[in-house]
Coordinates of C-alpha atoms in Angstrom, one line a residue:
X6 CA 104.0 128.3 140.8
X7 CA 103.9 126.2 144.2
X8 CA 100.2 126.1 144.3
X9 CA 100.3 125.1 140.2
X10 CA 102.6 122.4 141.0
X11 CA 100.8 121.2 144.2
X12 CA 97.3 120.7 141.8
X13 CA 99.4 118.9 139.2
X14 CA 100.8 116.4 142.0
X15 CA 97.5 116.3 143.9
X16 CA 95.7 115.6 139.9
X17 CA 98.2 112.7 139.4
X18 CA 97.8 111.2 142.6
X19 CA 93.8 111.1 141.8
X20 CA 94.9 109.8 138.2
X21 CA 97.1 106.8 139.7
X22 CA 94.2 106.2 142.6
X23 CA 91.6 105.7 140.3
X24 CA 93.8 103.6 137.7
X25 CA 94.7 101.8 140.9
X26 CA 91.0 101.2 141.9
X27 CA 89.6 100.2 138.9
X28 CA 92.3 97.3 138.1
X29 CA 91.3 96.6 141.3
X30 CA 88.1 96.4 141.7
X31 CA 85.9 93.1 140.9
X32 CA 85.0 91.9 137.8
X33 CA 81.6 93.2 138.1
X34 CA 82.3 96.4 138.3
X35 CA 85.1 96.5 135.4
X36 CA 82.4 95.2 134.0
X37 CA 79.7 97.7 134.7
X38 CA 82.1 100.3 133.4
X39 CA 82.3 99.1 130.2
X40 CA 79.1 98.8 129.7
X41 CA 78.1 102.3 131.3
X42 CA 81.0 103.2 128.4
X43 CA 79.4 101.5 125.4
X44 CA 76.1 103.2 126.1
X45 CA 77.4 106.8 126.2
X46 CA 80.0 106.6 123.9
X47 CA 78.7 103.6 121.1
X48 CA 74.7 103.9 119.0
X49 CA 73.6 102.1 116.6
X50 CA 70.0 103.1 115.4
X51 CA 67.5 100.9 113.6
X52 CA 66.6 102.4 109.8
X53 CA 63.4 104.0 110.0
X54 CA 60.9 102.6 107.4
X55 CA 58.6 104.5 105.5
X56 CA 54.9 104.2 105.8
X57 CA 54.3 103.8 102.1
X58 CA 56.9 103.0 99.5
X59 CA 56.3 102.5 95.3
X60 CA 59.0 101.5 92.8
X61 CA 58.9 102.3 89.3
X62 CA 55.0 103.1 90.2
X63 CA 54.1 100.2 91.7
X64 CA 52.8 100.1 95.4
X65 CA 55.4 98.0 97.6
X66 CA 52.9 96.0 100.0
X67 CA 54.9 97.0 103.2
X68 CA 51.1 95.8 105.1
X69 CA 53.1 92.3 105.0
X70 CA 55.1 91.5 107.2
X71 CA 57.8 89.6 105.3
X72 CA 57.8 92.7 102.9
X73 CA 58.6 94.7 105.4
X74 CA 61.2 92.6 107.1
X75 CA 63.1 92.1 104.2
X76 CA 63.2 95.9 103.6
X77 CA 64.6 96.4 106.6
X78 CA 67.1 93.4 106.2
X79 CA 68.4 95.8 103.1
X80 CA 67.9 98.5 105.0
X81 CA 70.3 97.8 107.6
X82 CA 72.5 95.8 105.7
X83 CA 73.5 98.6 103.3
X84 CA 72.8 101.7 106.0
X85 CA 75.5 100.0 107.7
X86 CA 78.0 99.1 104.8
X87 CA 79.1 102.6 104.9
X88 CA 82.0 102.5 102.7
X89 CA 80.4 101.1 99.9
X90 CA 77.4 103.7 100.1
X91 CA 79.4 106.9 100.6
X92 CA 81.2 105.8 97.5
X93 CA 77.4 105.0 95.6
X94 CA 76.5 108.5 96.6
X95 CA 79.8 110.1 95.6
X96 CA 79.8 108.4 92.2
X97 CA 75.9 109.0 91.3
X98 CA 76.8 112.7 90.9
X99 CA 79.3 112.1 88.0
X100 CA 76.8 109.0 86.7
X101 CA 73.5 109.6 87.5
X102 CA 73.0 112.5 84.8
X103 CA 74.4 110.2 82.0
X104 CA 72.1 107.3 83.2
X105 CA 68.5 108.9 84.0
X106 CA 68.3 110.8 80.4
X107 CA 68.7 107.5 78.6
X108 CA 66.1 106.0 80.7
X109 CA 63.7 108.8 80.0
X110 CA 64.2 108.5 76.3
X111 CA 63.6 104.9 76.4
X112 CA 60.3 105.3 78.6
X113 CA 61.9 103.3 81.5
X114 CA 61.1 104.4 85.3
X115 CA 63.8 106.5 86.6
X116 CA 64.1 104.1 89.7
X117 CA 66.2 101.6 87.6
X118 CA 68.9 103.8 87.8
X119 CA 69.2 102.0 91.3
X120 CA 68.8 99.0 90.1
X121 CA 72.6 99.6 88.8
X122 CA 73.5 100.7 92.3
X123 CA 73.1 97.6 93.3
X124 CA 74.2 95.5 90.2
X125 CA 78.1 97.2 89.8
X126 CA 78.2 99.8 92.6
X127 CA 78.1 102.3 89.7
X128 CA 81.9 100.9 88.3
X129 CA 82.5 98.6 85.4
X130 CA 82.7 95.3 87.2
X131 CA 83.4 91.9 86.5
X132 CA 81.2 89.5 88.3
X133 CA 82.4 85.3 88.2
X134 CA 80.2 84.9 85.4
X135 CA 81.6 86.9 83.3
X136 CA 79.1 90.2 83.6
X137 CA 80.6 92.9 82.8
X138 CA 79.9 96.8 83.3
X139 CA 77.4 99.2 84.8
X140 CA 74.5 97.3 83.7
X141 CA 76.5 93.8 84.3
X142 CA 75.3 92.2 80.9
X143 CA 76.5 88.5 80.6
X144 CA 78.3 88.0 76.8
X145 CA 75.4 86.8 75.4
X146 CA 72.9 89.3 76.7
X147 CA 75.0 92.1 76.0
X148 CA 75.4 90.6 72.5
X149 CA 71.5 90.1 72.0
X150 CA 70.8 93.9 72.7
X151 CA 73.6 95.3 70.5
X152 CA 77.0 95.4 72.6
X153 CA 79.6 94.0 70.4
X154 CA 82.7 92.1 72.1
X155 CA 85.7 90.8 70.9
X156 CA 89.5 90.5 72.7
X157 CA 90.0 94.5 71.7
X158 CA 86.5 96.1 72.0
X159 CA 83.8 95.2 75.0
X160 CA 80.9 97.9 74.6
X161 CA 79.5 96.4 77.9
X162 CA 81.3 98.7 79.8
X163 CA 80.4 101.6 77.3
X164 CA 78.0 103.9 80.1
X165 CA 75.8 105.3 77.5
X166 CA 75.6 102.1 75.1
X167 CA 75.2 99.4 78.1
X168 CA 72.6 101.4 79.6
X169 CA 70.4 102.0 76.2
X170 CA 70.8 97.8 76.2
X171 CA 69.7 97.8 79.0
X172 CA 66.4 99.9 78.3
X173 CA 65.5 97.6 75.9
X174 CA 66.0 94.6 78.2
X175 CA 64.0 95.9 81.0
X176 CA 61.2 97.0 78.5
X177 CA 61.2 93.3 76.7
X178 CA 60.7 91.9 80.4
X179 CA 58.3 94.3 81.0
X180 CA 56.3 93.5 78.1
X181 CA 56.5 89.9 79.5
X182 CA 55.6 90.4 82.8
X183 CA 53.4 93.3 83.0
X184 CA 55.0 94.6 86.0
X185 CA 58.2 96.7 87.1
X186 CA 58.7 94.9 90.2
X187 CA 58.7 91.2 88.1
X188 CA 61.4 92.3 85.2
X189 CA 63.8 94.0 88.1
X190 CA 63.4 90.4 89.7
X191 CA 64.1 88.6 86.3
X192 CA 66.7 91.1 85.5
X193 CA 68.7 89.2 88.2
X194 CA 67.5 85.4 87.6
X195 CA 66.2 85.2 84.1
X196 CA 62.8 85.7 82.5
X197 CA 62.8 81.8 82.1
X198 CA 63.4 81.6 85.5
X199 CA 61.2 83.6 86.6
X200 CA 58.5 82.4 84.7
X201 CA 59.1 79.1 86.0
X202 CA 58.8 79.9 89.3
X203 CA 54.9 81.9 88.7
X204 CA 54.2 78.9 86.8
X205 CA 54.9 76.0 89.7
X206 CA 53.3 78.8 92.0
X207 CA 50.2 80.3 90.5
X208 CA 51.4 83.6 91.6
X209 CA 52.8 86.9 89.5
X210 CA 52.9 89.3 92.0
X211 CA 57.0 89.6 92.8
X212 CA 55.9 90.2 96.4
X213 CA 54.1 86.9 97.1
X214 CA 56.8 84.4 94.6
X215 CA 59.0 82.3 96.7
X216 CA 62.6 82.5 94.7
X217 CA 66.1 81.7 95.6
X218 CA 67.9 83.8 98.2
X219 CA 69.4 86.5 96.0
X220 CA 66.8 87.1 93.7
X221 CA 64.7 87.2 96.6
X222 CA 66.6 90.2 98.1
X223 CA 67.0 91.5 94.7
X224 CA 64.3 94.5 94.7
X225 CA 64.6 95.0 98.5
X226 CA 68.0 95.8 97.7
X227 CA 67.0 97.9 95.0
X228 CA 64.3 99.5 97.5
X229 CA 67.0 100.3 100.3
X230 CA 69.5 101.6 97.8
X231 CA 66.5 104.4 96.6
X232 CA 65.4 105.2 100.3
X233 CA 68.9 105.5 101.5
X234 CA 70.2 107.8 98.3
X235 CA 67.2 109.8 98.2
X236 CA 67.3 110.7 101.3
X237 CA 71.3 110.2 102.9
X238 CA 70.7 112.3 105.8
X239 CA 67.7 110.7 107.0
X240 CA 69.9 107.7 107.0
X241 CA 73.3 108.4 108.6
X242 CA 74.9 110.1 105.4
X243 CA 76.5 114.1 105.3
X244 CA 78.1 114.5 102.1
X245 CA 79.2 118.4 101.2
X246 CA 78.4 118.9 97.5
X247 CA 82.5 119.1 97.0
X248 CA 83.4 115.7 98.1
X249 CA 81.3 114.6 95.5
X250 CA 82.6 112.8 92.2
X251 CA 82.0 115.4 89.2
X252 CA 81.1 114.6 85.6
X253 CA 84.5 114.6 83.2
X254 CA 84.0 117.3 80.8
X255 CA 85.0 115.6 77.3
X256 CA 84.7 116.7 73.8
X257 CA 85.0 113.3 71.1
X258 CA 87.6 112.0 68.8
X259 CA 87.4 109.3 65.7
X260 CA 89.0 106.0 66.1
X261 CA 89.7 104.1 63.2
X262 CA 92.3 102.3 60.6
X263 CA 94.1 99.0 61.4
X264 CA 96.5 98.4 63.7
X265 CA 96.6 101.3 65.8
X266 CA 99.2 101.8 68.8
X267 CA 96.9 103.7 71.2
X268 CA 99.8 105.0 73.3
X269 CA 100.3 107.1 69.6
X270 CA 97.2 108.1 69.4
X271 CA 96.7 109.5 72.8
X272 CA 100.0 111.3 72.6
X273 CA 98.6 112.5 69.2
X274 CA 95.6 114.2 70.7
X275 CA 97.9 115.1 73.2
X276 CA 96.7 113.0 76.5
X277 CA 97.3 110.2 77.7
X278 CA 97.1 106.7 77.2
X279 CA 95.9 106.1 81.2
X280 CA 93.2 108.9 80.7
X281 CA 92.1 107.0 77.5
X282 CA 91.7 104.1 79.2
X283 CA 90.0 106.1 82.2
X284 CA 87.6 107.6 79.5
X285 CA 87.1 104.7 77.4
X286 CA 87.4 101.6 79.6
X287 CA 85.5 99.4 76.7
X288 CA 89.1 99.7 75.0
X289 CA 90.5 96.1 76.2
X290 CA 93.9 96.7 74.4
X291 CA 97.1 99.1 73.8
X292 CA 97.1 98.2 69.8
X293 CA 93.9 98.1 68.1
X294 CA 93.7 95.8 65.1
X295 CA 90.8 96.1 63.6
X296 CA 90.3 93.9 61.3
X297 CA 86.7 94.8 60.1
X298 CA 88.1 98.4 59.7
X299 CA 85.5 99.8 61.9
X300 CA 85.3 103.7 63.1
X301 CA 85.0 104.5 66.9
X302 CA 84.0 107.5 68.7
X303 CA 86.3 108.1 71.4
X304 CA 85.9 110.2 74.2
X305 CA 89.1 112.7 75.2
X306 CA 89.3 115.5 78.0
X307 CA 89.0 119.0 76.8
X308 CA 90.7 122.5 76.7
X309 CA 93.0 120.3 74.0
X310 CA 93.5 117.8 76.3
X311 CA 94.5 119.1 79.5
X312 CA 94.4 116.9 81.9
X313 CA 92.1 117.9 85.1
X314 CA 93.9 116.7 88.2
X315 CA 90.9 118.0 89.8
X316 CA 87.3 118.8 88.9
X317 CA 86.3 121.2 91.7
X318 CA 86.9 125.0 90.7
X319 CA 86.4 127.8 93.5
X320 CA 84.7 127.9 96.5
X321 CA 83.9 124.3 98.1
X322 CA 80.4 124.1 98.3
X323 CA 79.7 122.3 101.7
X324 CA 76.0 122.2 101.3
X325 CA 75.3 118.7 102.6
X326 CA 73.5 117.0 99.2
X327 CA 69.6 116.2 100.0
X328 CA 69.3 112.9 97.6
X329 CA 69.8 111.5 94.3

C-alpha cells in the first residue's frame, strides 16, 4: 500500500510539474504544442475525384479545369455538411424506392433522383418563393403539369404525384434542349432563361454557358450529391443498414363528401389525425370542405391502423450501406 501511495504522489507531482512548465514556458512553445496537437488529433482530407464521371449518360468534361474545380467546390462543401448528408442518406432508403420506379416508367435517367437531393433534401419544403415539396414545383409549374392547389389540398407535396410532374417537366426540357445536363440546369433557372443565356452566348453545352451563381453550381451539386451517396464510405459516411429511415407500410383509404372533420375520420379508421398528416402532408387542413365534391385516396398505416412507433423488427442489421 506504501509503495501504491508513493507512485500516486510521485505521478501527481509529475502531473503539477508539467502543468507548471507548460503555463510556463514561452509562447512559442505553447504554441508548438498546439499545433503538434492539431496534427495528431484533428484531419481533414480533400474529396477524391473521380477520373471519369457521366450524369444521366452524358460524359462530365472533368479534362477542364473549371469543371473540375467546381466539382470539387460541391464536393467539399456537401462532404463536409455532414448533418444534412447523413440525413439525405438516411431518408433515401424510405424515398428512393418510391422515386426511381416513377422515373423508369416515365423514361427519365435514374440520376434525377439526385437532382431532388439537392432541391428539398428529400422533405416537403417550402422555399421563399413559394416552391413547395420533394420536387419544389412553384404554384404555377405544379399547376401546368397536373398538381392541383387550393387553401385545403396542395398535391405538390404528394411524393408519387409531384414526382410523375416532374417526369414530364424534365422530359418537356429535354425535348428542348437535347441534353440531360441543360434541362437539370433549367430545372433550376427556367427554360427561358436558359435559352437566353445559349442565345447571347452561342454555346449549348451546360459545361461551357456562363450562368448566374446558383444555377451555375446547380449540376455540380447534383454531381457531388450522386458521388457522395453512391459511394458514402469512400467519402467519410458509415451508416449500419438499421439507422436507416424505412419505408411506412400503408394500405389506402377514400376521402370524400363535404365538409369533413379529419380528426373524425382518422379516429374512424382508427389512427390518428398526426399520422394522417404525417402520411398525407398534401392535406393543408383539419376540416375538408370540398366544395367540388371530389374523392381522395388517402394513405393510412396498416395492421388496422396500428401505429408503428418503430419500423425496425429483429436483429439490427449493422452492415454499413454501400450506396444509393
Amino acid at each position: 500500500m506504501k509503495k501504491l501511495a508513493i507512485v500516486a504522489i510521485v505521478m501527481a507531482s509529475v502531473a503539477i510539474l508539467g502543468e507548471i512548465f507548460i503555463l510556463a514556458s514561452p509562447k512559442e512553445e505553447s504554441d508548438e504544442i498546439q499545433t503538434k496537437a492539431i496534427m495528431h488529433d484533428y484531419r481533414v482530407y480533400a474529396p477524391v475525384i473521380p477520373d471519369t464521371m457521366t450524369f444521366a449518360g452524358e460524359a462530365v468534361p472533368l479534362n477542364i479545369y473549371y469543371v473540375r474545380e467546381s466539382l470539387d467546390n460541391e464536393l467539399i462543401i456537401n462532404m463536409y455538411r455532414q448533418s444534412s448528408t447523413l440525413l439525405y442518406l438516411k431518408r433515401a432508403n424510405r424515398y428512393f424506392p418510391v422515386i426511381e420506379p416513377i422515373l423508369k416508367k416515365h423514361g427519365i435517367p435514374e440520376d434525377f433522383k439526385y437532382l431532388c437531393v439537392i432541391e428539398s433534401g428529400l422533405t416537403n419544403a417550402t422555399s421563399p418563393a413559394k416552391a413547395q415539396g420533394f420536387w419544389q414545383f412553384i404554384p404555377s409549374t405544379g399547376s401546368k403539369y397536373g398538381l392541383f392547389q387550393n387553401d385545403e389540398i396542395d398535391m405538390r407535396n404528394d411524393l408519387e404525384s409531384a414526382t410523375v410532374a416532374a417526369c414530364q417537366y424534365i422530359r418537356s426540357l429535354y425535348n428542348r434542349f437535347h441534353s440531360w445536363s441543360a434541362a437539370a440546369a433549367a430545372y433550376n433557372c427556367g427554360e427561358n432563361g436558359l435559352s437566353r443565356r445559349m442565345q447571347s452566348q452561342g454555346i449549348k453545352n451546360y459545361y461551357d454557358i456562363r450562368l448566374n451563381s446558383e444555377t451555375g453550381r446547380y449540376v455540380y451539386r447534383i454531381l457531388a450529391m450522386k458521388l457522395i451517396m453512391q459511394h458514402p464510405r469512400e467519402y467519410g459516411y458509415f451508416v449500419r443498414r438499421c439507422d436507416l429511415y424505412q419505408p411506412i407500410p400503408t394500405r389506402s383509404a377514400t376521402l370524400s363528401g363535404q365538409n369533413v372533420d379529419l380528426y373524425q375520420f382518422a379516429k374512424d379508421n382508427k389512427t390518428t389525425y398526426k399520422m394522417l398528416r404525417e402520411l398525407n402532408p398534401w392535406l393543408q387542413t383539419d376540416n375538408l370542405k370540398n366544395k367540388a365534391n371530389k374523392s381522395y385516396t388517402v394513405k393510412l398505416p396498416i395492421e388496422n391502423g396500428t401505429l408503428q412507433r418503430t419500423l425496425s423488427h429483429g436483429k439490427k442489421d449493422t452492415q454499413f450501406v454501400s450506396g444509393f
